[in-house]
Amino acid sequence: MRDASGYEGAPEREFSPATHAEVSEVLAEAYAARIPVTIAGSATGVTGGCCPHGGWLISLRHLNRLVIERGRAVAEAAVTLRDLNDAAVRTGQFYAPDPTEWTASVGGTIATNASGSRSYRYGATRRHIVALDVLFADGSPRHFRRGEAIDFDVPALPLPRTTKNTAGYPLRPGMDWIDLIAGSEGTLAVVLRAELQLLPAPERLAAAVLFFDNEDDVAHSVALCQREPSLRMLEYLDANSLRLMGERAGAALIVESESPEWLEAVSLPGLRDDSWVAASAQDRERFRAFRHALPERVNSRVQRNGFQKLGSDFAVPLEHGPAMTALYHAELSRLFPGQYVLFGHIGDAHLHANILPETKEQEAAGRALLLDLARHAVSLGGTVSAEHGLGKRKANLLPVQYGQNAIEAMLTVKRRLDPHFLLGRGNIFGDAR
Ligand SMILES: Cc1cc2nc3c(=O)[nH]c(=O)nc-3n(C[C@H](O)[C@H](O)[C@H](O)COP(=O)(O)OP(=O)(O)OC[C@H]3O[C@@H](n4cnc5c(N)ncnc54)[C@H](O)[C@@H]3O)c2cc1C
């Protein structure tokens, strides 16, 4: 078993149950024998979360029923975002979370609280869940609707001041079950089915890939764009990203706006004439595909060189976005000239720095730099994981963000719902029990 980061693991047995009852039976058997269980979605995750070291692996691939109604979809865990969106679009609606990887499953995106490009306007997956059907570690089923508060006390944690966060459990008194289970990376419950909010498709949508020659112009343009209420996407690609994609420019912003008039009239400093403006839905899709091809190329290049993905998923409070971007540029170009890309969700102050190591020494230096940058992001009130989760590869970052008391509070919740630490073993907490 290998996920999109190149992380590998192997289970002792694999199951592909066809019904909810069969999933429950496998869990009950594993529980009785104290066998760890990992759930696999589409394995597009980038933190090793679905890759077990021993125990049983349950693939939910047969759970793929989907019903679309006005304002909502009822999707089983293995429904892909592509199928969900295609079906929603046919009814004049759309599902807002867009982690750009459309082969990802509904269950996997809930488990990681995935977000991506449109979270700039619509927030992460958690916000769009209306109800969940889940199984706990012993196989017992529960149905939770939005607003159903958890029935035990939890303390308030010092949560980051970012627009998105998926590092550990976001505990706060009075929180509901859906907020607890979303983002718990398969460590608290198995998601079988979700009722999800669908939104009416915007009547008008304009998109553009805006090229600039220098970073100062980009920074000013980001600040101007952030004032525009019609914007639903504000993404960034640095010069190295563009070079990897065969384009020549200092940097690019990718925007989607519900106001074509705004996009036509906007005056941004240093905006190049050869920028691309979408004239059709096909163009918009082309821009989306262009943006998505970048992390795919990065992941495959790093793995071709024999390494796992070496990238950041930190976000900082919006007011610190420009300083964090400048720090990324300064440190990456100093230590890894020409051997990194910086791209992502700049509207959320959430960039992905990906280092492209060619030697073990470079990989070690890259890890050290990312750890330093994680500490810095946290010192600014940020998060060590805005959207990918920690899985196994980044479980070492949980103590960077949270003190011992906060982690102990999360472990208390984990022990309460999964006393033998069977579900998603190794995810979020590493070896801690
Ligand atoms: C090129 C590329 C670009 C990407 N861009 C983004 C992005 O912009 N934003 C973003 O958020 N993510 C992004 N991702 C990451 C990835 O798509 C998401 O993390 C996605 O949510 C993983 O879904 P999956 O079905 O593949 O889950 P998997 O990888 O199979 O599993 C992920 C985790 O969820 C758990 N899990 C899976 N299904 C269930 C279930 N039914 N119940 C309980 N636990 C479960 C697994 O045990 C594991 O811990 C990107 C990935 C790639 C390859």
XYZ file of C-alpha atoms and ligand atoms in Angstrom, residues 4 38-46 49-50 60 77 99-101 104-105 107-109 111-112 114-116 185-186 189-191 291-292 295-296 299 345 387-388 427, ligand 1:
94
model
C 0.471 9.771 -3.223
C -6.746 1.089 8.905
C -9.255 2.452 6.417
C -8.271 3.123 2.820
C -10.056 5.609 0.605
C -8.490 6.437 -2.773
C -4.907 6.627 -1.376
C -4.430 10.172 -2.711
C -3.488 11.305 0.794
C 0.027 12.681 1.230
C -2.543 7.885 6.711
C -4.040 4.976 4.748
C -14.538 0.755 1.334
C -17.550 6.701 1.562
C -8.898 19.600 -2.906
C -8.101 19.572 -6.665
C -7.486 15.793 -6.611
C -10.149 11.438 -3.700
C -13.049 9.742 -1.908
C -14.662 9.303 3.175
C -11.007 10.279 2.762
C -11.780 13.973 2.362
C -11.260 12.042 7.422
C -8.641 14.646 6.443
C -9.626 18.375 2.997
C -9.943 21.868 1.584
C -7.914 23.143 -1.391
C -7.853 10.789 10.035
C -9.553 7.448 10.621
C -14.548 6.310 13.558
C -15.087 4.815 10.124
C -17.158 7.047 7.869
C -2.822 24.096 -11.368
C -3.428 20.464 -10.393
C 1.700 18.893 -7.347
C 1.373 15.741 -9.465
C 5.216 14.197 -6.298
C -3.614 28.734 -1.329
C -5.466 20.514 5.010
C -3.470 17.293 4.535
C -1.866 8.475 12.560
C -1.850 15.950 -6.721
C -2.545 16.070 -5.395
C -3.063 17.305 -5.000
C -3.720 17.425 -3.780
N -4.199 18.646 -3.417
C -4.881 18.766 -2.252
C -5.434 20.031 -1.862
O -5.324 21.034 -2.567
N -6.121 20.079 -0.700
C -6.267 18.987 0.120
O -6.920 19.101 1.158
N -5.730 17.804 -0.200
C -5.043 17.659 -1.358
N -4.492 16.457 -1.702
C -4.507 15.346 -0.722
C -5.640 14.320 -0.841
O -6.307 14.356 -2.063
C -6.616 14.497 0.316
O -5.938 14.306 1.545
C -7.812 13.550 0.279
O -8.691 13.953 1.300
C -7.477 12.080 0.499
O -8.626 11.311 0.144
P -8.480 9.747 -0.170
O -9.816 9.188 -0.450
O -7.461 9.509 -1.192
O -7.987 9.214 1.259
P -6.823 8.209 1.626
O -5.525 8.729 1.152
O -7.181 6.843 1.206
O -6.883 8.308 3.218
C -6.568 9.499 3.885
C -6.861 9.316 5.376
O -8.259 9.197 5.596
C -8.575 7.951 6.242
N -9.819 7.490 5.663
C -10.088 7.289 4.334
N -11.373 6.929 4.175
C -11.941 6.890 5.415
C -13.245 6.596 5.906
N -14.236 6.263 5.099
N -13.446 6.656 7.248
C -12.451 7.014 8.102
N -11.202 7.298 7.689
C -10.949 7.250 6.368
C -7.385 7.057 5.952
O -7.238 6.044 6.940
C -6.237 8.053 5.962
O -5.852 8.333 7.287
C -3.842 16.297 -2.922
C -3.363 15.055 -3.343
C -2.706 14.937 -4.564
C -2.222 13.587 -4.988
